[in-house]
Coordinates of C-alpha atoms in Angstrom, one line a residue:
Chain A
X1 CA 20.5 -2.1 -12.3
X2 CA 19.0 0.8 -10.4
X3 CA 19.1 1.0 -6.6
X4 CA 15.3 0.7 -6.4
X5 CA 15.3 -2.3 -8.6
X6 CA 17.9 -4.0 -6.4
X7 CA 15.8 -3.0 -3.3
X8 CA 12.7 -4.8 -4.7
X9 CA 14.7 -7.9 -5.7
X10 CA 16.2 -7.8 -2.2
X11 CA 12.7 -8.0 -0.8
X12 CA 12.0 -11.0 -3.0
X13 CA 15.2 -12.7 -1.9
X14 CA 14.3 -12.2 1.7
X15 CA 11.0 -13.9 1.1
X16 CA 12.7 -16.9 -0.5
X17 CA 14.9 -17.2 2.6
X18 CA 11.9 -17.0 4.8
X19 CA 10.3 -19.8 2.8
X20 CA 13.3 -22.0 3.6
X21 CA 12.9 -21.3 7.3
X22 CA 16.1 -19.2 7.5
X23 CA 16.1 -15.7 8.9
X24 CA 19.3 -14.8 10.7
X25 CA 18.1 -11.3 11.2
X26 CA 15.5 -12.4 13.6
X27 CA 17.9 -14.3 15.9
X28 CA 18.4 -11.1 18.0
X29 CA 15.5 -8.9 17.1
X30 CA 15.3 -5.4 18.4
X31 CA 12.4 -4.6 20.7
X32 CA 9.3 -3.1 19.1
X33 CA 9.8 0.1 21.0
X34 CA 13.3 0.4 19.5
X35 CA 12.0 -0.1 16.0
X36 CA 9.2 2.5 16.6
X37 CA 11.7 5.0 18.1
X38 CA 13.7 4.8 14.8
X39 CA 10.5 5.4 12.8
X40 CA 9.7 8.3 15.1
X41 CA 13.0 10.1 14.3
X42 CA 12.4 9.7 10.6
X43 CA 8.8 10.9 10.9
X44 CA 9.9 14.0 12.7
X45 CA 12.4 14.9 10.0
X46 CA 9.8 14.3 7.3
X47 CA 7.2 16.2 9.1
X48 CA 9.5 19.2 9.4
X49 CA 10.1 19.2 5.7
X50 CA 6.4 18.9 4.8
X51 CA 5.6 21.7 7.3
X52 CA 7.7 24.0 5.1
X53 CA 5.8 23.2 1.9
X54 CA 2.9 25.5 1.0
X55 CA -0.5 23.9 0.8
X56 CA 0.5 20.9 2.7
X57 CA -1.1 21.7 6.1
X58 CA -3.4 18.7 6.1
X59 CA -0.5 16.4 5.4
X60 CA 1.6 18.1 8.1
X61 CA -1.2 17.5 10.6
X62 CA -1.3 13.9 9.7
X63 CA 2.5 13.6 10.2
X64 CA 2.1 15.1 13.7
X65 CA -0.5 12.4 14.5
X66 CA 2.0 9.8 13.3
X67 CA 4.7 11.2 15.5
X68 CA 2.5 11.4 18.5
X69 CA 1.4 7.8 18.2
X70 CA 4.9 6.6 17.6
X71 CA 6.2 8.6 20.6
X72 CA 3.5 7.1 22.8
X73 CA 4.2 3.5 21.7
X74 CA 8.0 3.8 21.8
X75 CA 8.0 5.5 25.2
X76 CA 9.7 8.5 23.8
X77 CA 7.5 11.0 25.6
X78 CA 6.1 14.1 24.1
X79 CA 7.4 15.3 20.8
X80 CA 8.1 18.8 19.8
X81 CA 7.4 19.7 16.1
X82 CA 10.6 20.7 14.3
X83 CA 10.8 23.8 12.2
X84 CA 10.3 23.3 8.5
X85 CA 11.9 26.6 7.4
X86 CA 13.8 26.2 4.2
X87 CA 12.3 22.9 3.1
X88 CA 11.0 22.6 -0.5
X89 CA 8.7 20.2 -2.2
X90 CA 11.5 18.1 -3.7
X91 CA 13.1 17.6 -0.3
X92 CA 9.7 16.7 1.2
X93 CA 9.0 14.2 -1.5
X94 CA 12.4 12.6 -1.1
X95 CA 11.9 12.3 2.7
X96 CA 8.4 10.9 2.3
X97 CA 9.7 8.3 -0.1
X98 CA 12.4 7.3 2.3
X99 CA 9.7 7.2 5.0
X100 CA 7.6 4.7 3.0
X101 CA 10.8 2.5 2.6
X102 CA 11.4 2.7 6.3
X103 CA 8.0 1.7 7.4
X104 CA 7.9 -1.2 5.0
X105 CA 11.4 -2.4 6.0
X106 CA 10.4 -2.3 9.7
X107 CA 7.5 -4.6 9.3
X108 CA 9.3 -8.0 9.8
X109 CA 11.1 -6.5 12.9
X110 CA 7.9 -5.8 14.7
X111 CA 6.8 -8.7 16.9
X112 CA 3.4 -7.3 18.0
X113 CA 0.7 -7.8 15.3
X114 CA -1.1 -4.5 16.3
X115 CA 2.1 -2.6 15.8
X116 CA 2.7 -4.2 12.5
X117 CA -0.8 -3.2 11.4
X118 CA -0.2 0.4 12.7
X119 CA 3.1 0.6 10.7
X120 CA 1.2 -0.6 7.6
X121 CA -1.5 2.0 8.1
X122 CA 1.1 4.8 8.4
X123 CA 3.1 3.4 5.4
X124 CA -0.1 3.6 3.4
X125 CA -0.7 7.2 4.6
X126 CA 2.9 8.2 3.7
X127 CA 2.4 6.7 0.2
X128 CA -0.8 8.7 -0.1
X129 CA 1.0 11.8 0.9
X130 CA 3.5 11.3 -1.9
X131 CA 0.6 10.9 -4.4
X132 CA -1.3 13.9 -3.1
X133 CA 1.8 16.2 -3.1
X134 CA 2.6 15.1 -6.7
X135 CA -1.1 15.6 -7.7
X136 CA -1.1 19.1 -6.3
X137 CA 2.2 19.9 -8.1
X138 CA 0.6 18.8 -11.4
X139 CA 2.9 15.7 -11.6
X140 CA 2.0 12.1 -12.3
X141 CA 0.7 11.0 -8.9
X142 CA 1.5 7.3 -9.1
X143 CA 4.6 6.9 -11.2
X144 CA 5.3 3.4 -9.9
X145 CA 3.1 0.4 -9.2
X146 CA 4.9 -0.3 -5.9
X147 CA 4.9 3.2 -4.4
X148 CA 8.6 3.8 -5.4
X149 CA 10.0 0.3 -4.8
X150 CA 10.6 -0.4 -8.4
X151 CA 11.1 3.2 -9.6
X152 CA 11.7 5.9 -7.1
X153 CA 11.4 9.3 -8.7
X154 CA 11.0 12.0 -6.0
X155 CA 9.0 14.0 -8.5
Chain B
X1 CA -21.0 -5.3 -1.4
X2 CA -17.6 -5.3 -3.1
X3 CA -15.8 -4.7 0.2
X4 CA -17.8 -7.4 2.0
X5 CA -16.9 -10.0 -0.7
X6 CA -13.2 -9.1 -0.6
X7 CA -13.3 -9.3 3.2
X8 CA -14.8 -12.8 3.0
X9 CA -12.0 -13.9 0.7
X10 CA -9.3 -12.8 3.1
X11 CA -11.2 -14.0 6.2
X12 CA -11.4 -17.5 4.7
X13 CA -7.6 -17.8 4.4
X14 CA -6.1 -20.2 6.9
X15 CA -2.5 -20.2 5.9
X16 CA 0.1 -17.9 4.3
X17 CA -0.6 -19.6 0.9
X18 CA -4.3 -19.0 1.4
X19 CA -3.7 -15.3 2.0
X20 CA -1.6 -14.9 -1.0
X21 CA -4.2 -16.7 -3.1
X22 CA -6.8 -14.3 -1.9
X23 CA -4.6 -11.3 -2.5
X24 CA -3.7 -12.6 -6.0
X25 CA -7.3 -13.1 -6.9
X26 CA -8.2 -9.5 -5.8
X27 CA -5.3 -8.0 -7.8
X28 CA -6.3 -10.0 -10.9
X29 CA -9.9 -8.8 -10.6
X30 CA -8.6 -5.2 -10.0
X31 CA -6.7 -5.4 -13.3
X32 CA -9.8 -6.5 -15.1
X33 CA -11.9 -3.8 -13.3
X34 CA -9.6 -1.0 -14.4
X35 CA -9.6 -2.3 -17.9
X36 CA -13.4 -2.6 -18.0
X37 CA -13.7 0.9 -16.6
X38 CA -11.4 2.2 -19.3
X39 CA -13.4 0.4 -22.0
X40 CA -16.7 1.7 -20.8
X41 CA -17.5 4.4 -18.2
X42 CA -14.3 6.4 -18.2
X43 CA -12.9 8.6 -20.9
X44 CA -10.1 11.0 -21.7
X45 CA -7.5 11.4 -18.9
X46 CA -9.4 9.1 -16.6
X47 CA -9.4 6.4 -19.2
X48 CA -5.7 6.7 -19.7
X49 CA -5.1 6.6 -15.9
X50 CA -7.3 3.5 -15.6
X51 CA -5.3 1.7 -18.2
X52 CA -2.1 2.6 -16.3
X53 CA -3.6 1.3 -13.1
X54 CA -4.7 -1.9 -14.8
X55 CA -1.0 -2.4 -15.6
X56 CA -0.1 -1.7 -12.0
X57 CA -2.6 -4.3 -10.8
X58 CA -1.1 -6.9 -13.2
X59 CA 2.3 -6.2 -11.7
X60 CA 0.8 -6.6 -8.2
X61 CA -0.7 -9.9 -9.2
X62 CA 2.7 -11.0 -10.6
X63 CA 4.3 -10.2 -7.2
X64 CA 1.8 -12.4 -5.4
X65 CA 2.4 -15.1 -7.9
X66 CA 6.1 -14.9 -7.0
X67 CA 5.2 -15.3 -3.3
X68 CA 3.1 -18.4 -4.0
X69 CA 6.0 -19.8 -6.1
X70 CA 8.3 -19.3 -3.1
X71 CA 5.8 -21.3 -1.1
X72 CA 5.8 -24.0 -3.9
X73 CA 2.1 -23.4 -4.5
X74 CA 1.2 -23.5 -8.2
X75 CA -1.2 -20.9 -9.6
X76 CA -3.6 -22.8 -11.9
X77 CA -6.6 -20.4 -12.2
X78 CA -6.8 -16.8 -13.3
X79 CA -9.7 -14.4 -12.6
X80 CA -12.0 -13.8 -15.6
X81 CA -15.0 -11.8 -16.5
X82 CA -17.3 -13.8 -14.2
X83 CA -15.0 -13.1 -11.3
X84 CA -15.2 -9.4 -12.2
X85 CA -19.0 -9.5 -12.3
X86 CA -19.1 -11.3 -9.0
X87 CA -16.9 -8.9 -7.1
X88 CA -17.9 -5.6 -8.8
X89 CA -21.4 -6.3 -10.1
X90 CA -22.6 -3.7 -12.6
X91 CA -19.2 -2.1 -13.2
X92 CA -19.3 -2.6 -17.0
X93 CA -22.7 -0.8 -17.2
X94 CA -22.0 1.8 -14.6
X95 CA -21.7 5.5 -15.2
X96 CA -18.5 7.4 -14.6
X97 CA -19.1 8.2 -10.9
X98 CA -20.4 4.8 -10.0
X99 CA -17.4 3.1 -11.7
X100 CA -14.9 5.3 -9.8
X101 CA -16.8 4.6 -6.5
X102 CA -16.6 0.8 -7.1
X103 CA -12.9 1.0 -8.0
X104 CA -12.3 3.0 -4.8
X105 CA -14.2 0.5 -2.8
X106 CA -12.2 -2.3 -4.3
X107 CA -8.9 -0.6 -3.6
X108 CA -9.9 0.1 0.0
X109 CA -11.0 -3.5 0.5
X110 CA -7.7 -4.7 -0.8
X111 CA -5.8 -2.5 1.7
X112 CA -7.9 -3.9 4.5
X113 CA -7.1 -7.4 3.4
X114 CA -3.4 -6.6 3.2
X115 CA -3.5 -5.3 6.7
X116 CA -5.2 -8.4 7.9
X117 CA -2.2 -10.2 6.3
X118 CA 0.0 -7.9 8.4
X119 CA -1.7 -9.3 11.5
X120 CA -1.8 -13.0 10.5
X121 CA 1.0 -14.0 8.1
X122 CA 3.5 -16.3 9.6
X123 CA 6.4 -15.4 7.2
X124 CA 7.0 -11.9 8.3
X125 CA 9.6 -11.2 5.7
X126 CA 7.0 -11.6 3.0
X127 CA 5.1 -8.6 4.5
X128 CA 7.4 -6.2 2.8
X129 CA 6.1 -7.3 -0.6
X130 CA 2.5 -7.1 0.7
X131 CA 3.1 -3.6 2.0
X132 CA 4.7 -2.4 -1.2
X133 CA 1.6 -3.6 -3.1
X134 CA -0.7 -2.0 -0.4
X135 CA 1.2 1.3 -0.7
X136 CA 0.7 1.3 -4.4
X137 CA -3.0 0.7 -3.9
X138 CA -3.2 3.6 -1.4
X139 CA -1.8 5.9 -4.1
X140 CA -4.4 4.7 -6.5
X141 CA -7.0 5.5 -3.9
X142 CA -5.8 9.2 -3.7
X143 CA -6.4 9.5 -7.5
X144 CA -9.8 8.0 -7.2
X145 CA -10.8 10.2 -4.2
X146 CA -9.7 13.2 -6.2
X147 CA -11.7 12.2 -9.2
X148 CA -14.7 11.7 -7.0
X149 CA -14.2 15.1 -5.3
X150 CA -13.8 13.4 -1.9
X151 CA -11.8 15.0 0.9
X152 CA -9.5 14.5 2.5
X153 CA -7.4 12.8 -0.1
X154 CA -5.2 11.2 2.5
X155 CA -5.8 9.6 5.9
X156 CA -3.5 9.7 8.8
X157 CA -4.1 5.9 9.4
X158 CA -5.2 4.4 6.2
X159 CA -7.3 1.3 6.9
X160 CA -9.1 1.2 3.5
X161 CA -12.5 1.9 5.1

């Protein structure tokens, strides 16, 4: 069984547990700011990789917007863009895919409904970035029905 | 019109099960819509893509059926042609561009509904499945925007609007 398949089944198992009223992970939840700070670190890494990919300026700008908003909400202060020198498309796609996974995984850990919706908006944006980058490269833009959760080809 | 009707479906939900029933209905209609677009207005590469996306929508619907099963809610009804005509009136007779526009409107409305679930669902763990479906829909939206010649293809904060 592939890692991505196990990941999706893990999501389903978590749902069943929630349906039974059991969720040990929420007994000591991290603060929203802590969750968002983790997402910010990932966003900065991904943004740096995308910034090094030719023709992805619009996506890099959107990544900066994500980082600025996450920094504001997590209390992380101003964020300096990282250099993307040396990054290639395959690396950018892989980091983007991991970013989608991270935003989705973070959702149950965010207590504030507004922050959950923001994380969903950014998750959707990151998924769109993957499709747009693949489209520009001439690859199948949507290889998986669940944005990589059941099949996770970087390209 | 499509977006307004989808919004009404999600707005009417008063429980987690109600939200999943609304989401299931929209995904079932989306599967029918892509299939209808493939049979009629679309051709060539776009027809093939619509058939693939119809398959994706069926898988999304199956995921929401699983969520309802976890809540011990039986699924007795499935969307049919009448539901398609109610949600996307005129799709079957539409030209290529109008069909793509209606499909994009439906995908956007579904994303908006999923984000409402992000705000209101009580069982937060189930949001991961909702978000995985939403992200897949957002990727469909990129392809539809590209086919329609719309820019930008991606939004920094995708709300579905």
